[in-house]
PDB file of C-alpha atoms in Angstrom:
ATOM      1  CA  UNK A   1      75.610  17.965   1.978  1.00 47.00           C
ATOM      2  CA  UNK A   2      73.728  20.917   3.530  1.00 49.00           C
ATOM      3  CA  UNK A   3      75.262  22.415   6.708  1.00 55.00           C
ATOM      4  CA  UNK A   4      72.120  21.041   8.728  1.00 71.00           C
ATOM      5  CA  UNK A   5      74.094  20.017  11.992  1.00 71.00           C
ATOM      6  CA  UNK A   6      72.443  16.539  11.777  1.00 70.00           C
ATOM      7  CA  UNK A   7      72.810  16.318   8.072  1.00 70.00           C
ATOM      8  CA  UNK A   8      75.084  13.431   6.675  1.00 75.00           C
ATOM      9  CA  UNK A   9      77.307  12.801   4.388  1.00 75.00           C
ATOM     10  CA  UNK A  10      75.155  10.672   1.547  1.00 72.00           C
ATOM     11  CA  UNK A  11      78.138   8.068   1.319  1.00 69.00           C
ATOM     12  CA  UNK A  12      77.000   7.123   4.574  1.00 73.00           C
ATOM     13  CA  UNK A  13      73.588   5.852   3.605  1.00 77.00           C
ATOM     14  CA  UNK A  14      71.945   6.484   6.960  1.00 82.00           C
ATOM     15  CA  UNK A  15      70.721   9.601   8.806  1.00 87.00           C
ATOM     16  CA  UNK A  16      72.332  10.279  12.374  1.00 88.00           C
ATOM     17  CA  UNK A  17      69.459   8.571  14.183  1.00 91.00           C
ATOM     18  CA  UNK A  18      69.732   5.308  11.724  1.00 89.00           C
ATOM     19  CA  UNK A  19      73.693   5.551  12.679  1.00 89.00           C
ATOM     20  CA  UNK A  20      72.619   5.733  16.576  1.00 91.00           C
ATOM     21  CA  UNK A  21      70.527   2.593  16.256  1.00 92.00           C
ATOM     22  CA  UNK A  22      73.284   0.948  14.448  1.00 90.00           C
ATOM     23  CA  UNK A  23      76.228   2.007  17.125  1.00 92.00           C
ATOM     24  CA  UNK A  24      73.808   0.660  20.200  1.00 94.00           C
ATOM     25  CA  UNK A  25      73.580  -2.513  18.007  1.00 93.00           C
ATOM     26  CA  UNK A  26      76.786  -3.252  17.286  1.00 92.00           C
ATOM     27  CA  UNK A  27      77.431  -2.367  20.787  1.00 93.00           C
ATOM     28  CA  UNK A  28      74.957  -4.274  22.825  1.00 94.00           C
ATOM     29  CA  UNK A  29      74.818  -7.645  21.081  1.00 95.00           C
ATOM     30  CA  UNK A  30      78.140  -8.703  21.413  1.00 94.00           C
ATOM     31  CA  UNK A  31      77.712  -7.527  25.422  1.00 95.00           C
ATOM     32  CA  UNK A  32      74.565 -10.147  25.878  1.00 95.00           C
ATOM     33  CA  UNK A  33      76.247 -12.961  23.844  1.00 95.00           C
ATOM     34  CA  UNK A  34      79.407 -12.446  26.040  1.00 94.00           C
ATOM     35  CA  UNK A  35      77.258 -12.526  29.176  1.00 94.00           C
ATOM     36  CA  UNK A  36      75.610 -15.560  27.772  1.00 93.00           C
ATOM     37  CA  UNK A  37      79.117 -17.273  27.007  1.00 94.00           C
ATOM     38  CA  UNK A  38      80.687 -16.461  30.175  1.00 93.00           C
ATOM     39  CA  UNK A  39      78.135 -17.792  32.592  1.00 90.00           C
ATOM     40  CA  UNK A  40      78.641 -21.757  32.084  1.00 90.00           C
ATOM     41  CA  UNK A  41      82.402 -20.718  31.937  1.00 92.00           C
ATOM     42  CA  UNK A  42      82.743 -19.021  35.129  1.00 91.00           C
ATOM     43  CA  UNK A  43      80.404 -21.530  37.112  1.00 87.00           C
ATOM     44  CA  UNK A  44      82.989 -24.285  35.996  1.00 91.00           C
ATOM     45  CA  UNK A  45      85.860 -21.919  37.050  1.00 91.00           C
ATOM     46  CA  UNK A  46      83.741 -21.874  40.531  1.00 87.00           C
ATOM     47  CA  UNK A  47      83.238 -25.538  40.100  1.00 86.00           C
ATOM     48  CA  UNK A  48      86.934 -26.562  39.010  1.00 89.00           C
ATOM     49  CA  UNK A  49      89.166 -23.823  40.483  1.00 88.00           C
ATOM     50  CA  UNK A  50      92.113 -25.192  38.851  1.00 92.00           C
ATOM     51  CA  UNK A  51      90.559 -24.128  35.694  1.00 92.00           C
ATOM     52  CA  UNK A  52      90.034 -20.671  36.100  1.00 92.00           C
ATOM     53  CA  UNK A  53      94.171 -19.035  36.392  1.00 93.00           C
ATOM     54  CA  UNK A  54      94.270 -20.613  32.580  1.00 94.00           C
ATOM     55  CA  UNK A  55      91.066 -19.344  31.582  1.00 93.00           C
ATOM     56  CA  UNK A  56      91.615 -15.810  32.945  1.00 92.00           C
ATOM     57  CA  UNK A  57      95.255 -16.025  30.804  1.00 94.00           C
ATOM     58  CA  UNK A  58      93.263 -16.944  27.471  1.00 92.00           C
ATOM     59  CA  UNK A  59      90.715 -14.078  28.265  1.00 90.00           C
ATOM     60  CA  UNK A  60      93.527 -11.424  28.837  1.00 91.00           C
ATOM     61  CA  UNK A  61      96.033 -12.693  25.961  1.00 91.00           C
ATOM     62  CA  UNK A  62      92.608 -12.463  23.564  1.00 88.00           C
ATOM     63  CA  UNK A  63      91.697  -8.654  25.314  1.00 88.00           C
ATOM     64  CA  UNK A  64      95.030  -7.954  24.570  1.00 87.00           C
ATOM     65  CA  UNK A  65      94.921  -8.290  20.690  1.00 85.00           C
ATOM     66  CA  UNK A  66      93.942  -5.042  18.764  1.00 85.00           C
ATOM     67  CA  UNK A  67      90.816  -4.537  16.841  1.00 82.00           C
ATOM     68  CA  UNK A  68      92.279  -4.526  14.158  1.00 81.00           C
ATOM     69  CA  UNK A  69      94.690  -7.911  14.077  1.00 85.00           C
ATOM     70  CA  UNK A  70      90.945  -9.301  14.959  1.00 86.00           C
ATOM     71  CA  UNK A  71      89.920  -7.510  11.731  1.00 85.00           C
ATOM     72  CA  UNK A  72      92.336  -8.883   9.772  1.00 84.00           C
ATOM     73  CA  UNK A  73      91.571 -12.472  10.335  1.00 87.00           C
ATOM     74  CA  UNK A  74      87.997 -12.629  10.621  1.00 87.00           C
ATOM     75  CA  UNK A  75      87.068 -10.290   7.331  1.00 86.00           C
ATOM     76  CA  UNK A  76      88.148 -13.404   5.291  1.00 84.00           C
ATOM     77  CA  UNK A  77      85.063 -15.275   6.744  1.00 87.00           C
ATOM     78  CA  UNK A  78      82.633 -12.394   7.963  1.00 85.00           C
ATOM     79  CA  UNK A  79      83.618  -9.841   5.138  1.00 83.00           C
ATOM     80  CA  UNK A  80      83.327  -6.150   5.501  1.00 83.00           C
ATOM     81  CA  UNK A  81      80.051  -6.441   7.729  1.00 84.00           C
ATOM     82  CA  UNK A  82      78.931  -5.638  11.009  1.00 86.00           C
ATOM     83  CA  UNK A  83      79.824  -9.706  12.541  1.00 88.00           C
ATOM     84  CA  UNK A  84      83.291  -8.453  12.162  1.00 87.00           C
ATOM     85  CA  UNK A  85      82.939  -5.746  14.442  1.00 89.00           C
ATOM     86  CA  UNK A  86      80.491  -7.961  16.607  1.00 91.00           C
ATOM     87  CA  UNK A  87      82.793 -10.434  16.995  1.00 91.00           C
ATOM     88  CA  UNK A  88      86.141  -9.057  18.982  1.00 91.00           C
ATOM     89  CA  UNK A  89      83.596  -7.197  21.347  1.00 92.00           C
ATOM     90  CA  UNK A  90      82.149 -10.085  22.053  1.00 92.00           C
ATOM     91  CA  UNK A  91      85.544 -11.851  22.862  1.00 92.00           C
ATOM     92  CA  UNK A  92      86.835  -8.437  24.598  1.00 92.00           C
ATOM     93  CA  UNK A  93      83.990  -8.521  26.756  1.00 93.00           C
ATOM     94  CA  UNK A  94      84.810 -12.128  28.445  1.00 92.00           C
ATOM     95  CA  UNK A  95      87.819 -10.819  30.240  1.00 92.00           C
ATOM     96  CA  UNK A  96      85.287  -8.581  32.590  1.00 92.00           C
ATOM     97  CA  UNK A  97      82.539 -11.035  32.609  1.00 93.00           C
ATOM     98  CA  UNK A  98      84.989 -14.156  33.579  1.00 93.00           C
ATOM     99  CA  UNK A  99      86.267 -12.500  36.846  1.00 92.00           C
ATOM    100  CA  UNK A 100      83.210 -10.313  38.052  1.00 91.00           C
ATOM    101  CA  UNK A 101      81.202 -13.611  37.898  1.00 91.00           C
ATOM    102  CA  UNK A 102      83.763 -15.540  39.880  1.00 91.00           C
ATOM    103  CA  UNK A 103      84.540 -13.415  41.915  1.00 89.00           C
ATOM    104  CA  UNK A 104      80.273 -12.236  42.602  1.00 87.00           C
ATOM    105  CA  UNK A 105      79.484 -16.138  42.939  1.00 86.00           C
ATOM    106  CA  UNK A 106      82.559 -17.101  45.471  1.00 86.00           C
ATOM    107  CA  UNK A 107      81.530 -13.972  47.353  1.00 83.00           C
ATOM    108  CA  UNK A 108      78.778 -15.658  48.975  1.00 82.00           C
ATOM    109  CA  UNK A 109      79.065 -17.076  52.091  1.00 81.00           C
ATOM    110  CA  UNK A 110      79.305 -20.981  52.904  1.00 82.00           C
ATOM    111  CA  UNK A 111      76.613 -20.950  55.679  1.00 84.00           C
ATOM    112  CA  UNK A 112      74.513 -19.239  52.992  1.00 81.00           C
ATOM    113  CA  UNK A 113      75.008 -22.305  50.814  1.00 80.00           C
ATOM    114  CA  UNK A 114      74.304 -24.823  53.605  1.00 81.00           C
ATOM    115  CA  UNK A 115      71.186 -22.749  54.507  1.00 84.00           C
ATOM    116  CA  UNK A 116      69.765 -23.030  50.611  1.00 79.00           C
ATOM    117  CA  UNK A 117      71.098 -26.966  50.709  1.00 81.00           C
ATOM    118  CA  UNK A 118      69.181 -27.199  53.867  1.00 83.00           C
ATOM    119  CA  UNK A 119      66.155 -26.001  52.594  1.00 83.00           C
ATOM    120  CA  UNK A 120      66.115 -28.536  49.905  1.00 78.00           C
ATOM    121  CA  UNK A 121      67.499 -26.709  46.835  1.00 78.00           C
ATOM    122  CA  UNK A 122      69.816 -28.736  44.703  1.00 77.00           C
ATOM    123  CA  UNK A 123      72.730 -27.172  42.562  1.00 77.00           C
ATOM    124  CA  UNK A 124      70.894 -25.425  39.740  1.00 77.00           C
ATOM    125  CA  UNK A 125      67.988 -24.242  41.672  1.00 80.00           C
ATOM    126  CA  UNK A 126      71.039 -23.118  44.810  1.00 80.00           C
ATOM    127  CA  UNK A 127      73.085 -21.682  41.548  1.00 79.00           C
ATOM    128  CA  UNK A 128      70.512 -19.107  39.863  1.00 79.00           C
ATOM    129  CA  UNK A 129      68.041 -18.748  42.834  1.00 79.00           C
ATOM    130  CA  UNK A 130      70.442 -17.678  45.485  1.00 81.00           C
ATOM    131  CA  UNK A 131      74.109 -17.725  44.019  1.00 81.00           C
ATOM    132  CA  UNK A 132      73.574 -15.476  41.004  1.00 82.00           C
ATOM    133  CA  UNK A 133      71.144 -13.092  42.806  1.00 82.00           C
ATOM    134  CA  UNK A 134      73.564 -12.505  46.024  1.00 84.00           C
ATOM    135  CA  UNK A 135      76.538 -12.206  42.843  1.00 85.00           C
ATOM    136  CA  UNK A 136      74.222  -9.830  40.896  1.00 87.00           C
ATOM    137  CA  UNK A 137      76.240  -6.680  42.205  1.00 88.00           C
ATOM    138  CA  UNK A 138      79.225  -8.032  41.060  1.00 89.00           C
ATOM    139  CA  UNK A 139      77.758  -8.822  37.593  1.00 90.00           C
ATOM    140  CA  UNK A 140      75.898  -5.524  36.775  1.00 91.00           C
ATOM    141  CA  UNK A 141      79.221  -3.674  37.944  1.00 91.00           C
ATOM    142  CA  UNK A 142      81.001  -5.856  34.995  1.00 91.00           C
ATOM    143  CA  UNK A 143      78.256  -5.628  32.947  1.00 93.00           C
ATOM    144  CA  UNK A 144      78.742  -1.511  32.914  1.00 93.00           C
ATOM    145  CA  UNK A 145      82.748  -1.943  32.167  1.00 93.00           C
ATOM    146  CA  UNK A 146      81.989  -3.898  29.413  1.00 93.00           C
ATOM    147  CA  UNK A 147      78.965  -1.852  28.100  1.00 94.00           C
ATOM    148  CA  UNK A 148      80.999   1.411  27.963  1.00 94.00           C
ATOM    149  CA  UNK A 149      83.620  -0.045  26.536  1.00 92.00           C
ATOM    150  CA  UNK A 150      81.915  -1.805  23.741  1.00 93.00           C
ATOM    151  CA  UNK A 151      79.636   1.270  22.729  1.00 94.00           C
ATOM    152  CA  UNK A 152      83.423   3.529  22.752  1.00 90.00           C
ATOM    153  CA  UNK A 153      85.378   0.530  20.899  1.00 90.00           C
ATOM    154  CA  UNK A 154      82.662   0.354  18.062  1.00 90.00           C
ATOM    155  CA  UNK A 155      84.289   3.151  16.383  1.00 87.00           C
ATOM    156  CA  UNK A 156      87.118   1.404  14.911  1.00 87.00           C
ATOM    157  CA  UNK A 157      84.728  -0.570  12.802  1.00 84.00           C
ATOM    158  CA  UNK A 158      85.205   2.646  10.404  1.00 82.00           C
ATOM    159  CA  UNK A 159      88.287   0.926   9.178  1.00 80.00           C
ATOM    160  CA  UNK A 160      86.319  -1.518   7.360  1.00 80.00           C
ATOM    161  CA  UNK A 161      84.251  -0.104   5.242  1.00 73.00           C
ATOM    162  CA  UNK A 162      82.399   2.477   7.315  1.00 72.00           C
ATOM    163  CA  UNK A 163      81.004  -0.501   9.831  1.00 76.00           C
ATOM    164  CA  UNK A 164      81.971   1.986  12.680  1.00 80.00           C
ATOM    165  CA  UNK A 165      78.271   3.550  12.906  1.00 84.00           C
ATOM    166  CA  UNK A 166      78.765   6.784  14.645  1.00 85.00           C
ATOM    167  CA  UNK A 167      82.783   6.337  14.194  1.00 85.00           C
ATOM    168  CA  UNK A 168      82.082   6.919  10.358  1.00 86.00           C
ATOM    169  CA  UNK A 169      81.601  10.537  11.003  1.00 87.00           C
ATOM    170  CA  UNK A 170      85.182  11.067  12.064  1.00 86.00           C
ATOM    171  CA  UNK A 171      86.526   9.480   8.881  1.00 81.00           C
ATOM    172  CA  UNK A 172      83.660  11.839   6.707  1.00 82.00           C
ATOM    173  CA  UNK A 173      84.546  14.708   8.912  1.00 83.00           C
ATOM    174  CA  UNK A 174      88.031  14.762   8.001  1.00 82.00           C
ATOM    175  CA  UNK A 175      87.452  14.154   4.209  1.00 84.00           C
ATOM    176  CA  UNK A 176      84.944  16.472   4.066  1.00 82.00           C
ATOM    177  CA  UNK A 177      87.026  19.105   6.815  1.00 82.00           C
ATOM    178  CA  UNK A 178      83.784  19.167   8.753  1.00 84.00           C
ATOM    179  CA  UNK A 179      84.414  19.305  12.758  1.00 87.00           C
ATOM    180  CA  UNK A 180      81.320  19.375  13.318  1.00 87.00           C
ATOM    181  CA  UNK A 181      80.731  15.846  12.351  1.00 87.00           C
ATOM    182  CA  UNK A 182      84.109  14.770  14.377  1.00 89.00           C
ATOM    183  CA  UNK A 183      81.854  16.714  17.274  1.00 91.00           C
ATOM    184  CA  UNK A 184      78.599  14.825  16.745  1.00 90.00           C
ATOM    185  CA  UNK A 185      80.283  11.212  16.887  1.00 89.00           C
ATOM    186  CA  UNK A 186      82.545  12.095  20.143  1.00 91.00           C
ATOM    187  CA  UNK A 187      79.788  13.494  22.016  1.00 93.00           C
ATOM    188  CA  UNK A 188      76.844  11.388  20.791  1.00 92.00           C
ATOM    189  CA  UNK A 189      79.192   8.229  21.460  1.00 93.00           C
ATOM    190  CA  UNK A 190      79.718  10.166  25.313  1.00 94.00           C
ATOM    191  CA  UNK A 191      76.160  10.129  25.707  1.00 95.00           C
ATOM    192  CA  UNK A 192      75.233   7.233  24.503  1.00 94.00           C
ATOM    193  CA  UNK A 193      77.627   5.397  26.838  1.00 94.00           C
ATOM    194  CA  UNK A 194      76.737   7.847  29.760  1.00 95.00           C
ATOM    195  CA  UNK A 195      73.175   6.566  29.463  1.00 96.00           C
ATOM    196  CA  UNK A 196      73.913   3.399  29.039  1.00 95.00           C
ATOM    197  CA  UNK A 197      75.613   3.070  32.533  1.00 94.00           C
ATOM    198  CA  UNK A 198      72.608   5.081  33.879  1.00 95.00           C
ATOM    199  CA  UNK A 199      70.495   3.065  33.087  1.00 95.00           C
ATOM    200  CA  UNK A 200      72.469  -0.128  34.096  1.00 93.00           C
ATOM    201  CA  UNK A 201      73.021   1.581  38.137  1.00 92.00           C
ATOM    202  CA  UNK A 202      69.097   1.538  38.146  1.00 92.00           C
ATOM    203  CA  UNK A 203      69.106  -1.754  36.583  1.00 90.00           C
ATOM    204  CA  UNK A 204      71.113  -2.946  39.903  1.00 88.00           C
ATOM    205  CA  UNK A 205      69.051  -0.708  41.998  1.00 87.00           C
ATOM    206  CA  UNK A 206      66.428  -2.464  41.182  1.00 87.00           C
ATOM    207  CA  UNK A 207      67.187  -6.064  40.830  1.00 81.00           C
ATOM    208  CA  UNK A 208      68.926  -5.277  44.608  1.00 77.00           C
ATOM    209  CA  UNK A 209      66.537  -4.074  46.816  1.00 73.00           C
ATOM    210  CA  UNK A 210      68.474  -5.879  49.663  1.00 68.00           C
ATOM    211  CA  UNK A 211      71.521  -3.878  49.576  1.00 66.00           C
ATOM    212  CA  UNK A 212      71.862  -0.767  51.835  1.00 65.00           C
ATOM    213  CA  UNK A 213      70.999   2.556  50.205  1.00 61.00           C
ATOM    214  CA  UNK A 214      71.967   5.599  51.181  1.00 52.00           C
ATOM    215  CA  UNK A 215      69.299   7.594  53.752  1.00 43.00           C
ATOM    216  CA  UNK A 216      67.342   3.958  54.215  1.00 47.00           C
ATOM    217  CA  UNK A 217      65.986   3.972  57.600  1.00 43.00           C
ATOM    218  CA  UNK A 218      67.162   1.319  59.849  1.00 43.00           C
ATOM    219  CA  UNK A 219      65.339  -2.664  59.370  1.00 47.00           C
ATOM    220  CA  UNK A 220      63.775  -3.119  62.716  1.00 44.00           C
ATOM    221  CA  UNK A 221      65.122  -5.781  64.733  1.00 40.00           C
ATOM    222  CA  UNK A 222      61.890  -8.434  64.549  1.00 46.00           C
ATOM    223  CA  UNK A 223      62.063  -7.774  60.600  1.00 41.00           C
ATOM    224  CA  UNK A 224      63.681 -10.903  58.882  1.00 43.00           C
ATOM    225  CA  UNK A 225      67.153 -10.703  56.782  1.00 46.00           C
ATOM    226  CA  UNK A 226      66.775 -10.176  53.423  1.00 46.00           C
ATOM    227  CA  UNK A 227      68.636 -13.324  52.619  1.00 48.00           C
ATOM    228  CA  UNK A 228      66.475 -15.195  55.166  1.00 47.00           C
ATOM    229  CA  UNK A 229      63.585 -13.964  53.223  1.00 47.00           C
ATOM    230  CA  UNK A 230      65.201 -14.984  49.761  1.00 44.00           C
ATOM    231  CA  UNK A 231      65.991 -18.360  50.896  1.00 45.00           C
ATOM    232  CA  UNK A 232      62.676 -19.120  51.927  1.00 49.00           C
ATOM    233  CA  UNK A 233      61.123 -17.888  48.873  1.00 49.00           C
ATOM    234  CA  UNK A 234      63.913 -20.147  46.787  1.00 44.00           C
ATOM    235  CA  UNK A 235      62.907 -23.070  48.791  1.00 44.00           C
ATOM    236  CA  UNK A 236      58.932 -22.708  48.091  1.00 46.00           C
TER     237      UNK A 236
END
């Protein structure tokens, strides 16, 4: 091993970059399948309120097991790979999506629902053309908890057989009595997850033109609502 300050150990099998793409990986994919998974389980926590205090408790007690218990169990079935990592992120990341969905979807107003029943939309249509959008705020905001989280918690996947992508440099750097690889995976896991969220706040920015922004001039009066508008697009 040179002393190249992106040069890595060979046991590694991967340059820095190649460990990069493998952190965002093992980071990202368990975020979309837990967005995926908690959708149809927080609309039937809108749906069935009595259903969502016992959810939330299952969510929590799972967040609350360590990594590594999670390990433990699943490396019987998954082995030493990267699903084993995958896995507990994905399940860590329900108890943020659960509640921010909920909580984004019951935000909306009633007379917002009548309006978009009114107009002729039926539950699905009402339920990702005006529900989800007006919750979107809510979502992205849990969407960035449980992005930075995952892309920080992927390092413990160095305790099974150096599945930890950039977390592998803090085992090498303290076999090898190298700081500076302890140095590259702290601050290139900072950045990565400081990017991440950047790029998530323009990702609501974006997605919610209807929300005030700082230093936006004033709607004139004559100028519909947003919603208004939104509803009448839905319903066309």
């Amino acid at each position: 091993m040179s002393g190249g300050l992106f040069d890595i150990p060979s046991d590694l099998q991967n340059t820095y970059w190649g460990l990069v793409g493998v952190h965002l990986r093992e980071a990202l994919v368990p975020v979309l399948v837990g967005l995926v998974v908690a959708l149809p389980i927080a609309q039937l926590c809108v749906r069935l309120r009595w259903l969502y205090p016992p959810v939330l408790w299952v969510t929590t007690v799972l967040y609350a097991i360590p990594s590594l218990a999670f390990f433990v169990v699943l490396i019987d079935y998954t082995g030493q790979t990267e699903t084993t990592v995958m896995i507990p992120l994905g399940v860590y990341s329900l108890v943020v999506f659960v509640p921010a969905i909920v909580d984004g979807v019951r935000s909306v107003p009633q007379e917002t629902l009548d309006a978009a029943t009114a107009m002729g939309l039926g539950p699905v249509r009402r339920y990702f053309q005006v529900q989800l959008p007006i919750a979107a705020p809510a979502i992205i905001a849990g969407l960035r908890i449980a992005t930075v989280s995952s892309i920080s918690l992927v390092s413990v996947g160095m305790l099974i057989g150096n599945q930890g992508a950039l977390g592998n440099l803090l085992h090498d750097g303290q076999i090898y009595n190298q700081p500076r690889l302890i140095w590259l995976s702290v601050i290139g896991t900072a950045v990565l997850a400081v990017v991440a969220d950047a790029l998530l706040v323009l990702v609501r920015v974006l997605v919610t033109p209807w929300m005030p922004r700082g230093g936006r001039a004033a709607r004139p009066v004559d100028e519909p609502e947003p919603l208004t508008a939104a509803l009448e697009d839905a319903a066309r």
